[in-house]
Structure formats: C-alpha cells, structure tokens
Amino acid sequence: MFSSAENTQSNNPKWYCKCGICNGKWVPKRTFHRHTDEVFSNKTVPLLPKYQFDEAAYRDENLLSPLFSGANTTLLEAVTQHLHVFSTNHGMSKSALTDVLKTEKRTLPQPNNLPASYKEAKDLIKHLLIPLYKYDVCVNDCVVYRDNTEFAGLQSCPKCKEPRYFNGKVRKSFTYMPLGPRLARWFGTFNLCKLLYAEKISVRGTLTDFIDGSLYNSWFQTGGVFEATEEPLCVPLSLFTDGVNPNKHTSSQKSMWPLILTWINLPRTIRQVMGPMLLMGIIPSGPKGCEPKTLEPYLEILIEELLDLTEFPLQNAYIGAPTTVKVALLQFLCDIPAYSKLLHLSGHSALRSCPYCNEVGHYCHSLKKTIHVSNRHFLPIGDKMREGTGFALQDRETKNPTTISNEQEKQMRLKYDRLPNKTQKQKHQKETGLKGTYALMKLPYHNRLHQMQPDGMHTIADFISHVMDMLIGKHDGVNVRSCEKSFNRFPEIWVQQNSAVTEALPPQGTKRNKKRRLNEENVNPEESIVLHPTPWSLSKEQIKTADARAASITYSIAHNISPGPHFSKPWTLRTMNAKLQASFF
C-alpha cells in the first residue's frame, strides 16, 4: 500500500504514497508517515482476494458481438448452445461437433463469427471456465498421486503394490473441481451475490425451511462455527454422495460415487438446482465396474481445500469491496449404506446398526435379519402408547437409550486403528459399530452425531410403504409370526398346526409307494397351519374405509398432490409427490 522510495530528482525529497487519500502521489516524508499511521491505526488495510475474478470477462466485445451482421444471437450465446448440446448428448464426439459447426458456418450468412471446430469453440470460452485438477489414482483406491505429497513420483501403490501405469497409460484417474474459484465467481457476480443478501420471509414463525430451525441458528450464536459473522458472508455446506450406475445393462449396480455439495443458506428455490449444487468430482469405479473400495483418498482432497477456505478474502460485488468469507461443511445427507462408507459405520444389518445410540439389535433367525424391539425406549415415560396392549413389549426397560459423546467416539475409533490384526478390528466393530477414523474428522468443527442427518428419503419412501404393507397384511406369514413367538410377543397369533391336515400325513421315515408320496409332496404347506388375524392388520372393510379417508384429504394447491387409495394400492406412494404426501401422514 505504501512505498518508501524517495524522489531524489527534487530538492525536497518526496515519498510515493498509495493510500486512499493520495491514490498514488509523491508526498512529503512527514505526510507519508502521517497517512501510514492513520491507516494502520484505523485498521483499514484492504484485503487481497484469494481468488481473482472479474465479471467484465463476460462483457468482452468479441464475445458479445453478433454472430453475423443483423443477428440477434451473440457469439457467446451460439457457442454456449452448441457446447450445451454436446455435453448433454453423451454419444456425441468432438469430431461430430466439429462437423456440425463447419456445416452451420457454411449455412449462415457470410461472413459470420461462428467457430469452425470444437477446438476453436473451446478456446473462445476457455478463460471463462473453472480450473480442473486431474490426479492419478491407485486402481484399488489406496492413494491419490498428488503433487507435493509422498506419493507424487511413485510408479506403484505403496499399499497394494499395483502399478500406476499400464502400457504407458494411467490406469485410473480422478478429476477434481475446486470450490474456491467457484465461490469467487459467485461473490464476484453482482446478481448472484445479491441473492445472498435477500431478506428471508417468515410465515408466522413456523418452520418452513431448514434455515428456520434451531440447529441452523446455533451456527451463528456464541460458540458456533460462524460466530460474529454476517450470514451472507458464511457458506455452510451439505455433502451428498451415493453409488450410482450411469449405464443400463451392466453387472454392477454401484459403479461410481459423485461428491456433491449443497449451499445451505441459498434461497430454497435455487438451492437444489444443478447449477448452485456444487459437483466436486466423480469417484471412478473399481476393477470390472465395481464400486470403489474406499472414499478416503478422494475426500482428503476436499477436506484440505475446506481447511484452506475456513476463512479467506473474496471480492464482494454487491458491496463493491473485498470481504472475509467463512466456509464450513456442517451437514451430511446420505442413505445408510453411504453413511457406512463415508463415516466408517456399521451397516443397517449389523447388531450395532443405530448410528445415534448404544442400542444392540437382535438377530431374528425366522426373518434372517437384525431387528430392534426396543422402540418403546424412545417414548417419554408417561406416554399413553406405553399403556397400549398391542404396542411392543410391556416388560422392557423404560429408560431412554444412552448415547456417546463426540470425544468418546473419537477414542473408540483411535483404539480400532491401533488394533494389530483384522480379527480384533472386526470384534471391536461388532461391539461398537465403528470402523476407525476417517478423513472428515480432520475438520475442527466436525461432530458426526449433530451433523449426520437422518435418512429422510428412505424413511418416507421405504418405511412408510412398509407400514402400509403391514396394515394391509401383505407380508404377513409364518416367518413373521415365528419371529413374534421368539420374542414372546402376541401369543394369540402364533402359528398353530391344522390337525385335519397334519393327521393325514404319515410320520417321517414311513415307507410309501410312489403315487402316495407324490400326492403328499403336492400338499401346500400353508394348508397345514392356521393363521389368526393380527392386531395390527386391517380387515377388507377397514381397508376400504381407509382408502376413502385417504382419497378425501384436501391438500394445498402449492403442494401439487393428488389423493388416492394408498392402502389398497400402496405402490402409489413410490412417486415423488406421494413421498411428500406420505410425510403428512
């Protein structure tokens, strides 16, 4: 800001001052030091943006010139439309786009500014694109060969010993799209930055969005991540990842994992749009199209950038000055299998499958899966549902399930990492439901118990449909009733043998002729048992009444929901509108 270089050509030596008052003038030495003291005493030293972005790049005269004389379409619009078609048609090659551009260039009035090839089109807008970082990766996802790391110059993986190259070509790579330059573009574009300062509309103080809740507001209170910081200058992020299969007719159902960040405090109307949603990269599939073995090496790249962007300066186009922006990853939205891979937790079929408490499940041999019969734990002691004769167990412990603190969980994960062999680690995981430390724990504000959100999609889509199937008796059978018997619940529905059928069958080991043996083998096993009505299933008349009630519900026009017979036709709850409708139940 200031320069101590003296102008020796004059009899009166002067110093070059670049403060806001002088703006680059030669002033006397006394004036220079006075301005220096005033600026630094008031702490008005301007910030230098970490990432440079100038919105004027989009107003380049060459890009905004007409495509041809008299055209309403600019050169930038024409090139953008062609590249959009190219990127959305996955079977289109670069040579095919070149042929299209050449044909259209000859067809348009001459002369015209349309580029004649894919290379010319990309070079025209290359300075407007965000930077991309491409890394070599171990074929088994052990390490990422990044510069300035111990793996940079290795020719093979230090863990699995797999070679990095095959016939001179990289076997596997990962493309990362950095977050910082995109935030610089958002804050540096006036119309986009203005959205961050838009006033929020509160509807009578009701909870209409996540940002109306107490968890979001706690981030800005004393002790929160964004304490003493203006809300528009904060970037709270939510991470989503899951296994997807971009191709049909492949043997693997989960071939790659996209890493997507959502900007939580953006307006709700644009928060979930693919533009504001930040795709950080796509973790490639493993050998033979299988899902990656681990996400850790890829997440470390994201975590390092988040630590670097915890608090950094950016040019704010709305206020016309550099400002300090804070970035934090504070929420995770995944399904249970993705949580297991991302946060190193046991899966939903494990005995310690609950990620929030210390409850231990029970393996049911009849259903061949783990179930949880302690649902009454979560109810208040005085709740009326505890008095119901048809709700869970009456003699269960009435205390709520215990939870562990963030520090206790950290110690258990560190203990897992210190165990010497795989057998001891598996035993520790079975007892605690934890698999060890993970990359996200490097964030100083990380707290899995508070930031890991429930699996809402499956709760609404799957759990609600399971409840509906239970009500109409779709999955009722011998296995379900045998499960209830093993836990000594609902004795009135236990399976009973039909004496009229069982007495007709000879004891095992009796010699029978071929004709009689075939007749006995064709007997339906369900005919030899008696299934009494369950207290949770509806009769046919009750299902008709429930359908009539569901069809008579009136919803707001804003929700775009159509009521229907969801009990006799539970498949209607699989649609997107029905998932929202199920949440009203």
mmCIF file with all atom_site columns, C-alpha atoms in Angstrom, residues 219-388:
data_model
loop_
_atom_site.group_PDB
_atom_site.id
_atom_site.type_symbol
_atom_site.label_atom_id
_atom_site.label_alt_id
_atom_site.label_comp_id
_atom_site.label_asym_id
_atom_site.label_entity_id
_atom_site.label_seq_id
_atom_site.pdbx_PDB_ins_code
_atom_site.Cartn_x
_atom_site.Cartn_y
_atom_site.Cartn_z
_atom_site.occupancy
_atom_site.B_iso_or_equiv
_atom_site.pdbx_formal_charge
_atom_site.auth_seq_id
_atom_site.auth_comp_id
_atom_site.auth_asym_id
_atom_site.auth_atom_id
_atom_site.pdbx_PDB_model_num
ATOM 1   C CA . TRP A 1 219 ? -24.141 -21.912 13.964  1.00 0.00 ? 219 TRP A CA 1
ATOM 2   C CA . PHE A 1 220 ? -24.317 -18.105 14.230  1.00 0.00 ? 220 PHE A CA 1
ATOM 3   C CA . GLN A 1 221 ? -24.630 -17.882 18.017  1.00 0.00 ? 221 GLN A CA 1
ATOM 4   C CA . THR A 1 222 ? -21.871 -17.642 20.614  1.00 0.00 ? 222 THR A CA 1
ATOM 5   C CA . GLY A 1 223 ? -19.596 -20.623 20.277  1.00 0.00 ? 223 GLY A CA 1
ATOM 6   C CA . GLY A 1 224 ? -20.939 -21.514 16.822  1.00 0.00 ? 224 GLY A CA 1
ATOM 7   C CA . VAL A 1 225 ? -18.883 -22.003 13.682  1.00 0.00 ? 225 VAL A CA 1
ATOM 8   C CA . PHE A 1 226 ? -19.981 -18.641 12.221  1.00 0.00 ? 226 PHE A CA 1
ATOM 9   C CA . GLU A 1 227 ? -19.956 -16.664 15.455  1.00 0.00 ? 227 GLU A CA 1
ATOM 10  C CA . ALA A 1 228 ? -19.893 -12.864 14.958  1.00 0.00 ? 228 ALA A CA 1
ATOM 11  C CA . THR A 1 229 ? -20.103 -13.193 11.153  1.00 0.00 ? 229 THR A CA 1
ATOM 12  C CA . GLU A 1 230 ? -22.769 -11.825 8.832   1.00 0.00 ? 230 GLU A CA 1
ATOM 13  C CA . GLU A 1 231 ? -24.951 -14.570 7.390   1.00 0.00 ? 231 GLU A CA 1
ATOM 14  C CA . PRO A 1 232 ? -24.391 -13.555 3.709   1.00 0.00 ? 232 PRO A CA 1
ATOM 15  C CA . LEU A 1 233 ? -20.630 -13.967 4.237   1.00 0.00 ? 233 LEU A CA 1
ATOM 16  C CA . CYS A 1 234 ? -20.999 -17.551 5.503   1.00 0.00 ? 234 CYS A CA 1
ATOM 17  C CA . VAL A 1 235 ? -21.054 -20.632 3.294   1.00 0.00 ? 235 VAL A CA 1
ATOM 18  C CA . PRO A 1 236 ? -22.491 -23.587 5.237   1.00 0.00 ? 236 PRO A CA 1
ATOM 19  C CA . LEU A 1 237 ? -22.266 -26.698 3.086   1.00 0.00 ? 237 LEU A CA 1
ATOM 20  C CA . SER A 1 238 ? -24.012 -30.050 2.995   1.00 0.00 ? 238 SER A CA 1
ATOM 21  C CA . LEU A 1 239 ? -22.344 -33.123 1.471   1.00 0.00 ? 239 LEU A CA 1
ATOM 22  C CA . PHE A 1 240 ? -24.179 -35.781 -0.503  1.00 0.00 ? 240 PHE A CA 1
ATOM 23  C CA . THR A 1 241 ? -22.721 -38.915 -2.034  1.00 0.00 ? 241 THR A CA 1
ATOM 24  C CA . ASP A 1 242 ? -24.048 -42.288 -3.121  1.00 0.00 ? 242 ASP A CA 1
ATOM 25  C CA . GLY A 1 243 ? -23.269 -45.056 -5.545  1.00 0.00 ? 243 GLY A CA 1
ATOM 26  C CA . VAL A 1 244 ? -24.847 -44.598 -8.972  1.00 0.00 ? 244 VAL A CA 1
ATOM 27  C CA . ASN A 1 245 ? -24.798 -46.580 -12.168 1.00 0.00 ? 245 ASN A CA 1
ATOM 28  C CA . PRO A 1 246 ? -24.784 -44.259 -15.205 1.00 0.00 ? 246 PRO A CA 1
ATOM 29  C CA . ASN A 1 247 ? -25.170 -47.143 -17.643 1.00 0.00 ? 247 ASN A CA 1
ATOM 30  C CA . LYS A 1 248 ? -28.010 -49.644 -18.057 1.00 0.00 ? 248 LYS A CA 1
ATOM 31  C CA . HIS A 1 249 ? -27.138 -53.321 -18.749 1.00 0.00 ? 249 HIS A CA 1
ATOM 32  C CA . THR A 1 250 ? -24.039 -53.556 -16.567 1.00 0.00 ? 250 THR A CA 1
ATOM 33  C CA . SER A 1 251 ? -23.286 -56.173 -13.942 1.00 0.00 ? 251 SER A CA 1
ATOM 34  C CA . SER A 1 252 ? -22.564 -53.631 -11.190 1.00 0.00 ? 252 SER A CA 1
ATOM 35  C CA . GLN A 1 253 ? -25.345 -51.557 -9.639  1.00 0.00 ? 253 GLN A CA 1
ATOM 36  C CA . LYS A 1 254 ? -22.993 -49.041 -7.983  1.00 0.00 ? 254 LYS A CA 1
ATOM 37  C CA . SER A 1 255 ? -20.152 -48.134 -10.281 1.00 0.00 ? 255 SER A CA 1
ATOM 38  C CA . MET A 1 256 ? -19.209 -44.569 -9.269  1.00 0.00 ? 256 MET A CA 1
ATOM 39  C CA . TRP A 1 257 ? -19.771 -42.078 -6.460  1.00 0.00 ? 257 TRP A CA 1
ATOM 40  C CA . PRO A 1 258 ? -20.392 -38.341 -7.147  1.00 0.00 ? 258 PRO A CA 1
ATOM 41  C CA . LEU A 1 259 ? -19.363 -35.851 -4.445  1.00 0.00 ? 259 LEU A CA 1
ATOM 42  C CA . ILE A 1 260 ? -21.945 -33.044 -4.356  1.00 0.00 ? 260 ILE A CA 1
ATOM 43  C CA . LEU A 1 261 ? -22.018 -30.006 -2.044  1.00 0.00 ? 261 LEU A CA 1
ATOM 44  C CA . THR A 1 262 ? -25.178 -28.009 -1.392  1.00 0.00 ? 262 THR A CA 1
ATOM 45  C CA . TRP A 1 263 ? -25.014 -24.374 -0.285  1.00 0.00 ? 263 TRP A CA 1
ATOM 46  C CA . ILE A 1 264 ? -27.454 -24.461 2.637   1.00 0.00 ? 264 ILE A CA 1
ATOM 47  C CA . ASN A 1 265 ? -28.358 -20.779 3.026   1.00 0.00 ? 265 ASN A CA 1
ATOM 48  C CA . LEU A 1 266 ? -29.092 -20.134 -0.643  1.00 0.00 ? 266 LEU A CA 1
ATOM 49  C CA . PRO A 1 267 ? -32.757 -19.375 -1.439  1.00 0.00 ? 267 PRO A CA 1
ATOM 50  C CA . ARG A 1 268 ? -34.756 -22.585 -1.360  1.00 0.00 ? 268 ARG A CA 1
ATOM 51  C CA . THR A 1 269 ? -35.951 -22.143 -4.962  1.00 0.00 ? 269 THR A CA 1
ATOM 52  C CA . ILE A 1 270 ? -32.417 -22.471 -6.361  1.00 0.00 ? 270 ILE A CA 1
ATOM 53  C CA . ARG A 1 271 ? -30.640 -24.451 -3.621  1.00 0.00 ? 271 ARG A CA 1
ATOM 54  C CA . GLN A 1 272 ? -31.278 -27.858 -5.218  1.00 0.00 ? 272 GLN A CA 1
ATOM 55  C CA . VAL A 1 273 ? -30.730 -26.773 -8.841  1.00 0.00 ? 273 VAL A CA 1
ATOM 56  C CA . MET A 1 274 ? -27.746 -28.368 -10.559 1.00 0.00 ? 274 MET A CA 1
ATOM 57  C CA . GLY A 1 275 ? -26.021 -25.025 -11.118 1.00 0.00 ? 275 GLY A CA 1
ATOM 58  C CA . PRO A 1 276 ? -25.819 -23.897 -7.469  1.00 0.00 ? 276 PRO A CA 1
ATOM 59  C CA . MET A 1 277 ? -25.307 -27.517 -6.396  1.00 0.00 ? 277 MET A CA 1
ATOM 60  C CA . LEU A 1 278 ? -21.541 -27.975 -6.489  1.00 0.00 ? 278 LEU A CA 1
ATOM 61  C CA . LEU A 1 279 ? -20.286 -31.191 -8.091  1.00 0.00 ? 279 LEU A CA 1
ATOM 62  C CA . MET A 1 280 ? -16.772 -31.581 -6.693  1.00 0.00 ? 280 MET A CA 1
ATOM 63  C CA . GLY A 1 281 ? -15.891 -34.718 -8.613  1.00 0.00 ? 281 GLY A CA 1
ATOM 64  C CA . ILE A 1 282 ? -16.984 -38.236 -9.518  1.00 0.00 ? 282 ILE A CA 1
ATOM 65  C CA . ILE A 1 283 ? -15.106 -41.046 -7.814  1.00 0.00 ? 283 ILE A CA 1
ATOM 66  C CA . PRO A 1 284 ? -14.441 -43.598 -10.574 1.00 0.00 ? 284 PRO A CA 1
ATOM 67  C CA . SER A 1 285 ? -15.441 -47.235 -10.413 1.00 0.00 ? 285 SER A CA 1
ATOM 68  C CA . GLY A 1 286 ? -13.104 -50.005 -9.376  1.00 0.00 ? 286 GLY A CA 1
ATOM 69  C CA . PRO A 1 287 ? -11.923 -53.031 -11.358 1.00 0.00 ? 287 PRO A CA 1
ATOM 70  C CA . LYS A 1 288 ? -14.613 -54.582 -13.560 1.00 0.00 ? 288 LYS A CA 1
ATOM 71  C CA . GLY A 1 289 ? -17.019 -51.750 -12.804 1.00 0.00 ? 289 GLY A CA 1
ATOM 72  C CA . CYS A 1 290 ? -17.384 -52.440 -9.074  1.00 0.00 ? 290 CYS A CA 1
ATOM 73  C CA . GLU A 1 291 ? -17.804 -49.623 -6.571  1.00 0.00 ? 291 GLU A CA 1
ATOM 74  C CA . PRO A 1 292 ? -14.649 -48.022 -5.095  1.00 0.00 ? 292 PRO A CA 1
ATOM 75  C CA . LYS A 1 293 ? -13.234 -49.821 -2.085  1.00 0.00 ? 293 LYS A CA 1
ATOM 76  C CA . THR A 1 294 ? -12.805 -46.630 -0.074  1.00 0.00 ? 294 THR A CA 1
ATOM 77  C CA . LEU A 1 295 ? -13.598 -42.910 -0.391  1.00 0.00 ? 295 LEU A CA 1
ATOM 78  C CA . GLU A 1 296 ? -10.834 -41.655 1.904   1.00 0.00 ? 296 GLU A CA 1
ATOM 79  C CA . PRO A 1 297 ? -8.148  -40.593 -0.644  1.00 0.00 ? 297 PRO A CA 1
ATOM 80  C CA . TYR A 1 298 ? -10.712 -38.561 -2.589  1.00 0.00 ? 298 TYR A CA 1
ATOM 81  C CA . LEU A 1 299 ? -12.260 -36.954 0.489   1.00 0.00 ? 299 LEU A CA 1
ATOM 82  C CA . GLU A 1 300 ? -8.821  -35.852 1.679   1.00 0.00 ? 300 GLU A CA 1
ATOM 83  C CA . ILE A 1 301 ? -8.565  -33.558 -1.359  1.00 0.00 ? 301 ILE A CA 1
ATOM 84  C CA . LEU A 1 302 ? -11.873 -31.927 -0.450  1.00 0.00 ? 302 LEU A CA 1
ATOM 85  C CA . ILE A 1 303 ? -11.010 -31.694 3.242   1.00 0.00 ? 303 ILE A CA 1
ATOM 86  C CA . GLU A 1 304 ? -7.683  -29.973 2.555   1.00 0.00 ? 304 GLU A CA 1
ATOM 87  C CA . GLU A 1 305 ? -9.418  -27.324 0.458   1.00 0.00 ? 305 GLU A CA 1
ATOM 88  C CA . LEU A 1 306 ? -12.115 -26.797 3.101   1.00 0.00 ? 306 LEU A CA 1
ATOM 89  C CA . LEU A 1 307 ? -9.431  -26.262 5.735   1.00 0.00 ? 307 LEU A CA 1
ATOM 90  C CA . ASP A 1 308 ? -7.728  -23.764 3.430   1.00 0.00 ? 308 ASP A CA 1
ATOM 91  C CA . LEU A 1 309 ? -11.035 -21.936 2.854   1.00 0.00 ? 309 LEU A CA 1
ATOM 92  C CA . THR A 1 310 ? -12.124 -21.848 6.502   1.00 0.00 ? 310 THR A CA 1
ATOM 93  C CA . GLU A 1 311 ? -11.719 -18.063 6.437   1.00 0.00 ? 311 GLU A CA 1
ATOM 94  C CA . PHE A 1 312 ? -10.454 -16.318 3.307   1.00 0.00 ? 312 PHE A CA 1
ATOM 95  C CA . PRO A 1 313 ? -10.963 -12.987 1.432   1.00 0.00 ? 313 PRO A CA 1
ATOM 96  C CA . LEU A 1 314 ? -13.106 -12.642 -1.691  1.00 0.00 ? 314 LEU A CA 1
ATOM 97  C CA . GLN A 1 315 ? -14.219 -9.709  -3.805  1.00 0.00 ? 315 GLN A CA 1
ATOM 98  C CA . ASN A 1 316 ? -17.849 -8.938  -2.922  1.00 0.00 ? 316 ASN A CA 1
ATOM 99  C CA . ALA A 1 317 ? -19.568 -7.464  -5.979  1.00 0.00 ? 317 ALA A CA 1
ATOM 100 C CA . TYR A 1 318 ? -22.702 -6.463  -4.037  1.00 0.00 ? 318 TYR A CA 1
ATOM 101 C CA . ILE A 1 319 ? -20.879 -4.127  -1.654  1.00 0.00 ? 319 ILE A CA 1
ATOM 102 C CA . GLY A 1 320 ? -18.013 -3.414  -4.065  1.00 0.00 ? 320 GLY A CA 1
ATOM 103 C CA . ALA A 1 321 ? -15.151 -4.346  -1.732  1.00 0.00 ? 321 ALA A CA 1
ATOM 104 C CA . PRO A 1 322 ? -13.194 -7.391  -0.554  1.00 0.00 ? 322 PRO A CA 1
ATOM 105 C CA . THR A 1 323 ? -14.769 -9.260  2.364   1.00 0.00 ? 323 THR A CA 1
ATOM 106 C CA . THR A 1 324 ? -13.815 -12.220 4.502   1.00 0.00 ? 324 THR A CA 1
ATOM 107 C CA . VAL A 1 325 ? -15.865 -15.335 3.778   1.00 0.00 ? 325 VAL A CA 1
ATOM 108 C CA . LYS A 1 326 ? -16.155 -18.366 6.065   1.00 0.00 ? 326 LYS A CA 1
ATOM 109 C CA . VAL A 1 327 ? -16.759 -21.873 4.702   1.00 0.00 ? 327 VAL A CA 1
ATOM 110 C CA . ALA A 1 328 ? -17.721 -24.948 6.744   1.00 0.00 ? 328 ALA A CA 1
ATOM 111 C CA . LEU A 1 329 ? -19.046 -28.440 5.957   1.00 0.00 ? 329 LEU A CA 1
ATOM 112 C CA . LEU A 1 330 ? -21.783 -28.874 8.556   1.00 0.00 ? 330 LEU A CA 1
ATOM 113 C CA . GLN A 1 331 ? -24.248 -31.414 7.217   1.00 0.00 ? 331 GLN A CA 1
ATOM 114 C CA . PHE A 1 332 ? -24.307 -34.847 5.585   1.00 0.00 ? 332 PHE A CA 1
ATOM 115 C CA . LEU A 1 333 ? -27.260 -36.200 3.603   1.00 0.00 ? 333 LEU A CA 1
ATOM 116 C CA . CYS A 1 334 ? -26.834 -39.838 2.588   1.00 0.00 ? 334 CYS A CA 1
ATOM 117 C CA . ASP A 1 335 ? -28.552 -43.165 2.886   1.00 0.00 ? 335 ASP A CA 1
ATOM 118 C CA . ILE A 1 336 ? -27.379 -45.749 5.418   1.00 0.00 ? 336 ILE A CA 1
ATOM 119 C CA . PRO A 1 337 ? -25.002 -47.670 3.067   1.00 0.00 ? 337 PRO A CA 1
ATOM 120 C CA . ALA A 1 338 ? -23.385 -44.381 2.001   1.00 0.00 ? 338 ALA A CA 1
ATOM 121 C CA . TYR A 1 339 ? -23.059 -43.288 5.647   1.00 0.00 ? 339 TYR A CA 1
ATOM 122 C CA . SER A 1 340 ? -21.337 -46.592 6.371   1.00 0.00 ? 340 SER A CA 1
ATOM 123 C CA . LYS A 1 341 ? -18.753 -45.903 3.660   1.00 0.00 ? 341 LYS A CA 1
ATOM 124 C CA . LEU A 1 342 ? -18.389 -42.173 4.310   1.00 0.00 ? 342 LEU A CA 1
ATOM 125 C CA . LEU A 1 343 ? -18.315 -42.108 8.123   1.00 0.00 ? 343 LEU A CA 1
ATOM 126 C CA . HIS A 1 344 ? -16.931 -45.620 8.758   1.00 0.00 ? 344 HIS A CA 1
ATOM 127 C CA . LEU A 1 345 ? -20.036 -47.025 10.467  1.00 0.00 ? 345 LEU A CA 1
ATOM 128 C CA . SER A 1 346 ? -21.533 -50.493 10.559  1.00 0.00 ? 346 SER A CA 1
ATOM 129 C CA . GLY A 1 347 ? -24.298 -51.159 8.052   1.00 0.00 ? 347 GLY A CA 1
ATOM 130 C CA . HIS A 1 348 ? -28.012 -51.349 8.724   1.00 0.00 ? 348 HIS A CA 1
ATOM 131 C CA . SER A 1 349 ? -27.895 -55.147 9.082   1.00 0.00 ? 349 SER A CA 1
ATOM 132 C CA . ALA A 1 350 ? -25.371 -55.126 11.949  1.00 0.00 ? 350 ALA A CA 1
ATOM 133 C CA . LEU A 1 351 ? -26.281 -55.656 15.611  1.00 0.00 ? 351 LEU A CA 1
ATOM 134 C CA . ARG A 1 352 ? -24.963 -52.154 16.413  1.00 0.00 ? 352 ARG A CA 1
ATOM 135 C CA . SER A 1 353 ? -26.578 -50.549 13.392  1.00 0.00 ? 353 SER A CA 1
ATOM 136 C CA . CYS A 1 354 ? -28.025 -47.432 15.054  1.00 0.00 ? 354 CYS A CA 1
ATOM 137 C CA . PRO A 1 355 ? -25.611 -44.531 14.413  1.00 0.00 ? 355 PRO A CA 1
ATOM 138 C CA . TYR A 1 356 ? -27.040 -42.400 17.226  1.00 0.00 ? 356 TYR A CA 1
ATOM 139 C CA . CYS A 1 357 ? -27.266 -44.601 20.344  1.00 0.00 ? 357 CYS A CA 1
ATOM 140 C CA . ASN A 1 358 ? -25.808 -47.678 22.014  1.00 0.00 ? 358 ASN A CA 1
ATOM 141 C CA . GLU A 1 359 ? -28.776 -49.941 21.410  1.00 0.00 ? 359 GLU A CA 1
ATOM 142 C CA . VAL A 1 360 ? -27.941 -53.514 20.378  1.00 0.00 ? 360 VAL A CA 1
ATOM 143 C CA . GLY A 1 361 ? -30.251 -55.253 17.923  1.00 0.00 ? 361 GLY A CA 1
ATOM 144 C CA . HIS A 1 362 ? -31.366 -58.876 17.855  1.00 0.00 ? 362 HIS A CA 1
ATOM 145 C CA . TYR A 1 363 ? -30.807 -61.275 15.008  1.00 0.00 ? 363 TYR A CA 1
ATOM 146 C CA . CYS A 1 364 ? -34.066 -62.976 14.018  1.00 0.00 ? 364 CYS A CA 1
ATOM 147 C CA . HIS A 1 365 ? -33.474 -66.426 12.507  1.00 0.00 ? 365 HIS A CA 1
ATOM 148 C CA . SER A 1 366 ? -37.025 -66.554 11.147  1.00 0.00 ? 366 SER A CA 1
ATOM 149 C CA . LEU A 1 367 ? -36.651 -63.340 9.136   1.00 0.00 ? 367 LEU A CA 1
ATOM 150 C CA . LYS A 1 368 ? -32.871 -63.767 8.675   1.00 0.00 ? 368 LYS A CA 1
ATOM 151 C CA . LYS A 1 369 ? -32.101 -60.166 9.581   1.00 0.00 ? 369 LYS A CA 1
ATOM 152 C CA . THR A 1 370 ? -31.404 -57.874 12.536  1.00 0.00 ? 370 THR A CA 1
ATOM 153 C CA . ILE A 1 371 ? -34.405 -56.253 14.187  1.00 0.00 ? 371 ILE A CA 1
ATOM 154 C CA . HIS A 1 372 ? -34.835 -53.751 17.014  1.00 0.00 ? 372 HIS A CA 1
ATOM 155 C CA . VAL A 1 373 ? -37.553 -54.429 19.567  1.00 0.00 ? 373 VAL A CA 1
ATOM 156 C CA . SER A 1 374 ? -36.721 -51.555 21.923  1.00 0.00 ? 374 SER A CA 1
ATOM 157 C CA . ASN A 1 375 ? -38.763 -48.946 20.099  1.00 0.00 ? 375 ASN A CA 1
ATOM 158 C CA . ARG A 1 376 ? -40.571 -48.067 23.322  1.00 0.00 ? 376 ARG A CA 1
ATOM 159 C CA . HIS A 1 377 ? -37.287 -46.650 24.674  1.00 0.00 ? 377 HIS A CA 1
ATOM 160 C CA . PHE A 1 378 ? -37.714 -43.502 22.623  1.00 0.00 ? 378 PHE A CA 1
ATOM 161 C CA . LEU A 1 379 ? -41.103 -42.592 24.136  1.00 0.00 ? 379 LEU A CA 1
ATOM 162 C CA . PRO A 1 380 ? -41.427 -40.425 27.253  1.00 0.00 ? 380 PRO A CA 1
ATOM 163 C CA . ILE A 1 381 ? -42.110 -42.418 30.393  1.00 0.00 ? 381 ILE A CA 1
ATOM 164 C CA . GLY A 1 382 ? -45.629 -41.024 30.725  1.00 0.00 ? 382 GLY A CA 1
ATOM 165 C CA . ASP A 1 383 ? -46.601 -41.531 27.084  1.00 0.00 ? 383 ASP A CA 1
ATOM 166 C CA . LYS A 1 384 ? -50.025 -43.144 26.566  1.00 0.00 ? 384 LYS A CA 1
ATOM 167 C CA . MET A 1 385 ? -48.628 -45.506 23.920  1.00 0.00 ? 385 MET A CA 1
ATOM 168 C CA . ARG A 1 386 ? -46.800 -47.371 26.689  1.00 0.00 ? 386 ARG A CA 1
ATOM 169 C CA . GLU A 1 387 ? -50.167 -48.400 28.083  1.00 0.00 ? 387 GLU A CA 1
ATOM 170 C CA . GLY A 1 388 ? -51.367 -49.971 24.833  1.00 0.00 ? 388 GLY A CA 1
#
